Short mmCIF file of C-alpha atoms in Angstrom, two decimals:
data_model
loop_
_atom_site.label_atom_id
_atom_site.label_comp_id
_atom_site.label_asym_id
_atom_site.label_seq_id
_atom_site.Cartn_x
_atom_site.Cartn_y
_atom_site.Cartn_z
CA UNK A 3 11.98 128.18 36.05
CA UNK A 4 14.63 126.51 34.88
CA UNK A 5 18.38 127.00 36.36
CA UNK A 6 20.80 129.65 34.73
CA UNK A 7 23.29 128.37 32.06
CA UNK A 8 27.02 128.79 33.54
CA UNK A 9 30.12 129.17 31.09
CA UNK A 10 33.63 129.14 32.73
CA UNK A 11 36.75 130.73 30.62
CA UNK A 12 40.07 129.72 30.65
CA UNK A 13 42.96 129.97 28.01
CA UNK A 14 44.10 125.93 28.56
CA UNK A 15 43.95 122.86 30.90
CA UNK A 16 47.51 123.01 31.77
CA UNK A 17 48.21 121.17 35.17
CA UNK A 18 47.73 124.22 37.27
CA UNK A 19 45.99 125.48 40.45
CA UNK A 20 43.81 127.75 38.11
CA UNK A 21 42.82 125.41 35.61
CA UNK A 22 42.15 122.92 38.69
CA UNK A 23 39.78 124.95 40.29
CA UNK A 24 37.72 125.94 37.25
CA UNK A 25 37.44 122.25 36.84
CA UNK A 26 36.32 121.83 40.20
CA UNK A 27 33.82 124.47 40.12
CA UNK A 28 32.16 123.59 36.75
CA UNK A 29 32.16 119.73 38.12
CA UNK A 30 30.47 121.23 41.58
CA UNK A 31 27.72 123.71 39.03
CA UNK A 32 27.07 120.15 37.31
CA UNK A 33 26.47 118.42 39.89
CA UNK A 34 23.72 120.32 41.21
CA UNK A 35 22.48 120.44 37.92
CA UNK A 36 23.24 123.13 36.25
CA UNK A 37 23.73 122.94 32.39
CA UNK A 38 27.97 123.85 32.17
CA UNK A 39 30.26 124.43 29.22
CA UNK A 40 34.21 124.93 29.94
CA UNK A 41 35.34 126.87 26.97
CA UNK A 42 38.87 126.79 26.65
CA UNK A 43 41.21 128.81 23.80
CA UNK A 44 43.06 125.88 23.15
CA UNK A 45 42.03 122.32 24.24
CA UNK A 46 45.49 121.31 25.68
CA UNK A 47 46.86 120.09 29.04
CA UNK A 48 47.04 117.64 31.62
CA UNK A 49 43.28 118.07 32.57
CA UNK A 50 41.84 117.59 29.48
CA UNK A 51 40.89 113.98 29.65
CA UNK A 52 39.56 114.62 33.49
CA UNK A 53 36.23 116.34 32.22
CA UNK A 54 33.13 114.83 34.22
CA UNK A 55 31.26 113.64 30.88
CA UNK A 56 28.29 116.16 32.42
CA UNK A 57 30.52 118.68 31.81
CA UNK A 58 30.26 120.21 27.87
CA UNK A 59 34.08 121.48 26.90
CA UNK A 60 34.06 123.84 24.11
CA UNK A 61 37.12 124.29 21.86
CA UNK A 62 37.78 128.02 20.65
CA UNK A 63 40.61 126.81 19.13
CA UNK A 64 42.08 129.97 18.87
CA UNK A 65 45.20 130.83 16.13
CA UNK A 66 47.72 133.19 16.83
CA UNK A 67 47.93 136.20 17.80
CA UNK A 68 46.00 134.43 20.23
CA UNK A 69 44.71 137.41 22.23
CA UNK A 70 42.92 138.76 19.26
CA UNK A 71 41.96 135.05 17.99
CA UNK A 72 40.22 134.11 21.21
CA UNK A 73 38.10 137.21 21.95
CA UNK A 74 36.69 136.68 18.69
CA UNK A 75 35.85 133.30 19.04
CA UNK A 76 34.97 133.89 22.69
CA UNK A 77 32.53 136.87 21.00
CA UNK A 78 30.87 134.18 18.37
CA UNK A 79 30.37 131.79 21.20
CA UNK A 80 28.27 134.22 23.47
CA UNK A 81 26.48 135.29 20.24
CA UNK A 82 25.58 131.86 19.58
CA UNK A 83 24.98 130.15 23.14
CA UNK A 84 24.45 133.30 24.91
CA UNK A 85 24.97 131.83 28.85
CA UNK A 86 23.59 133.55 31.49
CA UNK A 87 26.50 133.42 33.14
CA UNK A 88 30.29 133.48 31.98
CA UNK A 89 33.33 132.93 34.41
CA UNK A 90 36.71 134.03 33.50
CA UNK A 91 40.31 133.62 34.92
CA UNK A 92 43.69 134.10 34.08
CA UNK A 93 41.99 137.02 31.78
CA UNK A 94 44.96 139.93 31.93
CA UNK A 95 43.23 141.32 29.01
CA UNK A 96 39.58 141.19 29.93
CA UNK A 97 39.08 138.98 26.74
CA UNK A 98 35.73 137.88 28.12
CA UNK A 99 34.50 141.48 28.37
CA UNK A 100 35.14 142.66 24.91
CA UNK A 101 33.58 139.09 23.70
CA UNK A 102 30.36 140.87 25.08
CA UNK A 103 30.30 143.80 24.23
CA UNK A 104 31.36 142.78 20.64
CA UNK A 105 28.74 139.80 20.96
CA UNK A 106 26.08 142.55 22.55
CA UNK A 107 24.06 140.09 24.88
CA UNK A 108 23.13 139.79 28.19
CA UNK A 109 25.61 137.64 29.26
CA UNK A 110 26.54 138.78 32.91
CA UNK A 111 30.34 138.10 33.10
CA UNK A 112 32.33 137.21 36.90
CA UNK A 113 36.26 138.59 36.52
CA UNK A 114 37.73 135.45 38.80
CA UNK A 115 41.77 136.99 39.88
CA UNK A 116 43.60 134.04 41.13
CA UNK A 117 47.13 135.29 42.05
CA UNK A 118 48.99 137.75 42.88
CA UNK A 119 48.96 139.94 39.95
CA UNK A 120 51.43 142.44 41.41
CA UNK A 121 54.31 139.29 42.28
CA UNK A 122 53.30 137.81 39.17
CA UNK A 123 54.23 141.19 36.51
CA UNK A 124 57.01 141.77 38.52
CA UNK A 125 58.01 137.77 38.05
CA UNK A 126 57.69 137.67 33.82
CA UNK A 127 58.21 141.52 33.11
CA UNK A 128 59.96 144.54 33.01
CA UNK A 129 58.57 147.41 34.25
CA UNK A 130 56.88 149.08 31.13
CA UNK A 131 55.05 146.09 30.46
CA UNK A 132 54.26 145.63 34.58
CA UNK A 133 52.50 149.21 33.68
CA UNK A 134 50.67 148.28 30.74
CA UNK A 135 49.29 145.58 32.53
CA UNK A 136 47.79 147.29 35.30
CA UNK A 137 46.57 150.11 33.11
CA UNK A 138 44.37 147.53 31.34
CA UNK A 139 43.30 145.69 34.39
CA UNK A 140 42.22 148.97 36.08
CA UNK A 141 40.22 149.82 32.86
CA UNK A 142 38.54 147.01 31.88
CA UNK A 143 38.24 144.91 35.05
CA UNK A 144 35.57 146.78 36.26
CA UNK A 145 33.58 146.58 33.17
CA UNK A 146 32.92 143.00 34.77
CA UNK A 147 29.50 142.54 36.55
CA UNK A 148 31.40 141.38 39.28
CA UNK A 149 35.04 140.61 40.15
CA UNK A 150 35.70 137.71 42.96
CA UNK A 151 39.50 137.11 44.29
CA UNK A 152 41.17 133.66 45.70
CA UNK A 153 42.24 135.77 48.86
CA UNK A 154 42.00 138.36 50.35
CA UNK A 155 45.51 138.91 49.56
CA UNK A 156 44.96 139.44 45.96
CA UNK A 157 42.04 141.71 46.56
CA UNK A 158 44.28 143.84 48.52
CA UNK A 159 46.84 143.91 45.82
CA UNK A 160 44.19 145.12 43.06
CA UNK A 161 43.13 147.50 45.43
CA UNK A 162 46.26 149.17 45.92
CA UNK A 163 47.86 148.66 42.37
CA UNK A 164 44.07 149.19 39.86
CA UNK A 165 42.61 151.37 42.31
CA UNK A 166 39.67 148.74 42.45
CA UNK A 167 38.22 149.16 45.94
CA UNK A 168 38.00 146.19 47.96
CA UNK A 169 33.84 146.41 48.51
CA UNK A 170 33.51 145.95 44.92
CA UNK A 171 35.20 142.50 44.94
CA UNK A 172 34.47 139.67 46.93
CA UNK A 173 36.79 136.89 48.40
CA UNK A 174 36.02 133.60 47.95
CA UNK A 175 39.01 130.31 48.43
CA UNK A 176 39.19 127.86 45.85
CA UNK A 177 37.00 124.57 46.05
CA UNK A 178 39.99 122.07 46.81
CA UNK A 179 38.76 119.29 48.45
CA UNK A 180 36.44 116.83 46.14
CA UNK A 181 34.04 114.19 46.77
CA UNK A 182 36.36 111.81 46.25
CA UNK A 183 39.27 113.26 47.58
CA UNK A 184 39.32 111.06 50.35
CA UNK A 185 39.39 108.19 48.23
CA UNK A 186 42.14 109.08 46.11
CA UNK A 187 44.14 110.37 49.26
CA UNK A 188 44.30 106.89 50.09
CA UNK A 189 45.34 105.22 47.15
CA UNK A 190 48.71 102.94 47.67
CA UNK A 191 52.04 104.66 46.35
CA UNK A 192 53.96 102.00 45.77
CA UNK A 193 57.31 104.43 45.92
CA UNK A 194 59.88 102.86 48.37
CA UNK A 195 60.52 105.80 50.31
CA UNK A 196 57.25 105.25 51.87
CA UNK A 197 57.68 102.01 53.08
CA UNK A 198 57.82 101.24 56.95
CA UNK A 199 61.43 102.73 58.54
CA UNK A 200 62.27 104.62 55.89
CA UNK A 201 63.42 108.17 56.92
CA UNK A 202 60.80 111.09 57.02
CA UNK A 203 59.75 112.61 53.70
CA UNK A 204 59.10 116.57 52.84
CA UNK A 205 56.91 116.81 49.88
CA UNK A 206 56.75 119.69 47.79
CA UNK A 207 54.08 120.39 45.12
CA UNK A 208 54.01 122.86 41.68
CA UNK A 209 55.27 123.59 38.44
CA UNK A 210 59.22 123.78 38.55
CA UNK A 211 59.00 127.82 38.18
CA UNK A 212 60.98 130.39 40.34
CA UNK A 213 58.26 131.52 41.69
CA UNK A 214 58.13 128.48 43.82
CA UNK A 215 61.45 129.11 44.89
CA UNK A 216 62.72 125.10 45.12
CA UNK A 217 65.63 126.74 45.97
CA UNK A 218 64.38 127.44 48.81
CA UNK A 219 63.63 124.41 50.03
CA UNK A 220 66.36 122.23 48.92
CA UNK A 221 68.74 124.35 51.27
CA UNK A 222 66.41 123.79 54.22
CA UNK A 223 67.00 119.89 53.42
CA UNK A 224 70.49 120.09 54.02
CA UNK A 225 70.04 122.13 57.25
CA UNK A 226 67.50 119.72 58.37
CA UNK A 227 69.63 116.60 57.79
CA UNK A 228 72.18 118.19 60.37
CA UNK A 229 69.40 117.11 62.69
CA UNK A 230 67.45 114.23 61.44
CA UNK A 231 67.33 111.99 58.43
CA UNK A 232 65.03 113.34 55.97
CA UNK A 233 64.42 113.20 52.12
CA UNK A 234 62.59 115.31 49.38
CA UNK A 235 60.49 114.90 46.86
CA UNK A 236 58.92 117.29 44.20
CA UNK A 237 55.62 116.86 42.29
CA UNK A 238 55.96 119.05 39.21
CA UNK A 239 56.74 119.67 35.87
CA UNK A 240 59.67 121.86 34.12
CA UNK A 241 57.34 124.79 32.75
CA UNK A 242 58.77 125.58 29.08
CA UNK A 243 58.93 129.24 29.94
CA UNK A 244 61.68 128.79 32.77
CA UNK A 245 64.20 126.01 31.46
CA UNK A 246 67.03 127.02 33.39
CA UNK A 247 65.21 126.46 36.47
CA UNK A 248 65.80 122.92 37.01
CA UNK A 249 69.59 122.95 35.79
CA UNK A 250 70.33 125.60 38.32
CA UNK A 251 68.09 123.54 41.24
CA UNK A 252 70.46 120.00 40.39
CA UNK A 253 74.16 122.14 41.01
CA UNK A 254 72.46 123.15 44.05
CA UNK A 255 71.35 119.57 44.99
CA UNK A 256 74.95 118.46 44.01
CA UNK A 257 76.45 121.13 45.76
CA UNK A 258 74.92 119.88 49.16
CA UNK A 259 75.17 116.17 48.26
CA UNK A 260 71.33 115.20 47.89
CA UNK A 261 71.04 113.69 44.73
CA UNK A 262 70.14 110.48 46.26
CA UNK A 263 67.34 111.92 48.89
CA UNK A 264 65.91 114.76 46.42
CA UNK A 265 63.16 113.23 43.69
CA UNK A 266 61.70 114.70 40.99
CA UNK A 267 58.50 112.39 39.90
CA UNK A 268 57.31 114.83 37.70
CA UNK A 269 53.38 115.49 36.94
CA UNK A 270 51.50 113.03 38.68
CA UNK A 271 47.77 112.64 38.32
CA UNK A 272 46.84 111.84 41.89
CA UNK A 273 49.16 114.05 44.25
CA UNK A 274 46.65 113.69 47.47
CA UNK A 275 48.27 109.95 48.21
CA UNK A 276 51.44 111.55 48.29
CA UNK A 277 50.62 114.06 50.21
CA UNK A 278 48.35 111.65 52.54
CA UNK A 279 51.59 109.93 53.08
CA UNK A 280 54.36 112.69 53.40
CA UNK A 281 55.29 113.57 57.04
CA UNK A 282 55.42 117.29 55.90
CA UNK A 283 53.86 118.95 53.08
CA UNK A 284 56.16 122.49 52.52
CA UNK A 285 55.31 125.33 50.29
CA UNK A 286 58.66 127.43 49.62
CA UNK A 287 56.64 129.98 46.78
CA UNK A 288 57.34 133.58 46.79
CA UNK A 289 54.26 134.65 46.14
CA UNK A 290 50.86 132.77 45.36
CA UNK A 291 47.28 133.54 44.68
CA UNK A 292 45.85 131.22 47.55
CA UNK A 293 47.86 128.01 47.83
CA UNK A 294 46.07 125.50 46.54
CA UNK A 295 47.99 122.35 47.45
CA UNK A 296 48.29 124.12 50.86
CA UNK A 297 44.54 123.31 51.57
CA UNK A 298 44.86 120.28 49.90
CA UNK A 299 47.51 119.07 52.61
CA UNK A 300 45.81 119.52 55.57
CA UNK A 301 42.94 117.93 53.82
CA UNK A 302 44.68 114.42 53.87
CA UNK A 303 45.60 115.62 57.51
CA UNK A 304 49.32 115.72 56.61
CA UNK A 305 51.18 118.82 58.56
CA UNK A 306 52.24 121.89 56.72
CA UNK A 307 55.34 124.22 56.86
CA UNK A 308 54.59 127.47 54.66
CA UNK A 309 56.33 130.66 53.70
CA UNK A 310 53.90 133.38 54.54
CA UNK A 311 53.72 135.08 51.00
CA UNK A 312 51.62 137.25 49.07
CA UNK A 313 49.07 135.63 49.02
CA UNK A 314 46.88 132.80 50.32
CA UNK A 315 48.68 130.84 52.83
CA UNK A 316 48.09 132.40 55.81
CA UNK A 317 44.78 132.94 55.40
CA UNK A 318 44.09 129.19 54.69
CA UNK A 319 46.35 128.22 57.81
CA UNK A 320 44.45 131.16 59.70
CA UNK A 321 48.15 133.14 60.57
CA UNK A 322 49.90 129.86 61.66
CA UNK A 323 47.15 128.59 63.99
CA UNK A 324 46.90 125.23 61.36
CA UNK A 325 50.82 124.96 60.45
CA UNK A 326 53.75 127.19 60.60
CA UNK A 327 54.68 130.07 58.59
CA UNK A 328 58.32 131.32 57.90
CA UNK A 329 59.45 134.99 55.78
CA UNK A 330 59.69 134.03 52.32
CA UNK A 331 63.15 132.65 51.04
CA UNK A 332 64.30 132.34 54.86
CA UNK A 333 65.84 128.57 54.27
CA UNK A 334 67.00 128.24 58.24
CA UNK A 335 63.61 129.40 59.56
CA UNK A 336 61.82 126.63 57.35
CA UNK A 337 64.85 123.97 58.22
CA UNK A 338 63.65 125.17 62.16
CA UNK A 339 59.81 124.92 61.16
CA UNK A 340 60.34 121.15 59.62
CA UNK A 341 62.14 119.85 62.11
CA UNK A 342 59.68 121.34 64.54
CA UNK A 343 56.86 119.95 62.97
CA UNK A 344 58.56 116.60 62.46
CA UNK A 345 58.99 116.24 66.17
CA UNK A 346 55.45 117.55 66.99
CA UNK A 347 52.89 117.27 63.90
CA UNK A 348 49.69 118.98 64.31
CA UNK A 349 46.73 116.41 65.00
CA UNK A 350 45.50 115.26 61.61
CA UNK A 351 41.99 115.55 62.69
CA UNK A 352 42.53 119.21 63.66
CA UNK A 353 43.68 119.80 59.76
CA UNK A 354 40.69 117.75 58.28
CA UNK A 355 38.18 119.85 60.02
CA UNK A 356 39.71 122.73 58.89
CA UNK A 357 39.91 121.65 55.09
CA UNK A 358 36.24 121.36 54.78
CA UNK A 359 35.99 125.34 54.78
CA UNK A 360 37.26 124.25 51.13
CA UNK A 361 35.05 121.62 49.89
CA UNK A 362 33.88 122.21 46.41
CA UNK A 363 29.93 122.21 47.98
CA UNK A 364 30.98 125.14 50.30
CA UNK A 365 32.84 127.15 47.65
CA UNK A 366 30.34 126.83 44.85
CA UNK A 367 27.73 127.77 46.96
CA UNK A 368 29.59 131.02 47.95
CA UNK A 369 29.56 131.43 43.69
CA UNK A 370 25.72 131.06 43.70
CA UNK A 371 25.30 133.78 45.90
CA UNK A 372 27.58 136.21 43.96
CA UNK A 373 26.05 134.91 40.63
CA UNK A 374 21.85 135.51 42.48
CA UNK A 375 23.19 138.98 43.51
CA UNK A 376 23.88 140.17 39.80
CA UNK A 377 20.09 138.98 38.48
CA UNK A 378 17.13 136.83 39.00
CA UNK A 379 17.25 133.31 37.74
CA UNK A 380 16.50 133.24 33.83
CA UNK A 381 15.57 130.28 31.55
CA UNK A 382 18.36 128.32 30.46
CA UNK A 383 18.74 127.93 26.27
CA UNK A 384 19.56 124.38 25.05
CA UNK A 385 23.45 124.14 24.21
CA UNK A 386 23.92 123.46 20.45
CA UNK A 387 26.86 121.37 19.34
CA UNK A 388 29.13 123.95 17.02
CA UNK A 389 32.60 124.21 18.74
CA UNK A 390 32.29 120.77 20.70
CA UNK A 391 34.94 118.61 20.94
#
């Protein structure tokens, strides 16, 4: 028999960890030959031109209100296509389970939480709407045929907060490193700050948001500089939703006197060089759903300083065993960490070893057995064209 069809659900291809990894798996389902679509609500973002070409992306295009818009596109799709499987994230409001009910097939549908949803409602909203969000994902989540979490962190979280017991979900970390991530980690960056004798850089990684708390981070700089040269340098965009971030993170670099040794690149398509050739890769976030670009650092074997937050950190450094953790927003414990780790990295081979419990092989297998526990392998149907862009 032929392998299952696999859809994955996601509302855009912004340059997030989310939208990464559903890349990542539906490039890792390809590859082993599985036929793929990525549907997305709207085809926008940074990772829309990095579709493998085996990859089918289907554009709901979905008008505002855009809630309502996409589940009913999402419904005609299943009607149409009717996947055996369909994998949704970043899905507050279950959109992919009304699509099938409304759609009435067979389509077995995988709820895939990947943050903190707790840290993230109390982040964006007041506390009526914090409440209205966790009423619907305790309702409707478990209408999923199964629910699968980046960490065990977040299944905690919608255990305590939807009353979802943990035995119903199942963990499984994001596929992070590629099969060419090795290549691409050692691509040139031709930035002067990594040249020869140049003083050590601390890279930091993510969307310039509060919940990564720069803030954070810049203020361990200046401690750090009281006891070694050292210079920063954040890969990131502004995200439209928090503008005022980045005005209030340059008074604070001008307060301390760092505007020449604090860099903001912006989005950059290949991130693993720079992290390949950072001397410390530091994650200052409040809260996260696993980390992503923490698994991705000790991939290129570069040494990691971490706040241990809600959630996904520790469990990918194993509770500091692979790099030190610090409380979250604790700026002289994470000046202490990087100047620790600057004077005794962790072996690089040691991280790399670790990094391939991440490998997109390894993780989409763990998906295969979640997706052969809900029903037998089923003839694929041929993918039409409607909706293709």
């Amino acid at each position: 028999m032929q392998k299952p069809f696999i859809s994955l659900f996601i509302p855009t291809l912004d340059g997030g960890g989310a939208e990464r990894v559903m890349l990542h798996l539906a490039e890792g389902f390809a590859v082993r030959g599985f036929d793929v679509d990525l549907v997305v609500a709207k085809a926008e973002g940074a990772y829309l031109s990095k579709i493998p070409k085996t990859i089918r992306l289907v554009n709901l295009d979905a008008k505002s209100p855009v809630l309502l818009f996409k589940t009913l596109a999402l419904k005609q799709y299943l009607k149409q296509e009717q996947p055996n499987f369909l994998i949704s994230t970043l899905d507050i409001f279950s959109s992919a389970m009304w699509a099938k009910r409304l759609a009435g097939v067979s389509t077995q549908v995988v709820m895939c939480v990947q943050t903190n949803l707790s840290q993230q409602f109390q982040d964006r909203h007041g506390m009526l709407m914090q409440k209205l969000k966790w009423s619907v994902v305790q309702h409707f989540y478990p209408w999923a045929d199964a629910i699968v979490t980046a960490s065990a962190g977040v299944a905690r979280d919608l255990e305590q907060n939807a009353k979802i017991p943990m035995q119903e979900m199942t963990v499984i970390h994001n596929p992070v490193v590629t099969s060419d991530f090795v290549e691409k980690s050692q691509e040139t960056v031709t930035h002067p700050w990594f040249a020869e004798g140049q003083p050590p850089v601390l890279l930091g990684v993510g969307r310039i948001v509060k919940q990564k708390s720069f803030t954070t981070l810049v203020q361990a700089l200046a401690l750090v500089r009281q006891h070694c040269p050292a210079r920063l340098m954040i890969l990131g965009d502004v995200d439209g939703r928090e503008p005022e971030v980045k005005p209030e993170l340059d008074g604070l670099i001008e307060t301390f006197g760092l505007q020449d040794d604090v860099l903001f690149p912006g989005f950059v398509e290949n991130p693993y060089a720079y992290m390949a050739k950072a001397d410390v890769f530091v994650l200052s976030s409040i809260y996260e759903g696993f980390g992503n670009v923490v698994a991705e650092a000790i991939a290129t074997g570069t040494p990691v300083v971490s706040t241990d937050c809600e959630s996904g950190p520790a469990e990918i450094l194993n509770q500091g065993q692979y790099g030190k953790l610090v409380p979250v927003g604790d700026h002289e414990a994470m000046a202490e960490a990087i100047v620790s780790t600057l004077n005794n990295p962790m072996d690089a081979a040691v991280l790399r070893v670790r990094s391939q419990a991440f490998t997109i092989d390894c993780i989409v297998q763990q998906y295969l057995d979640v997706l052969n526990g809900l029903q037998a392998i089923q003839p694929s149907t041929q993918p039409s064209t409607v909706g293709v862009i």
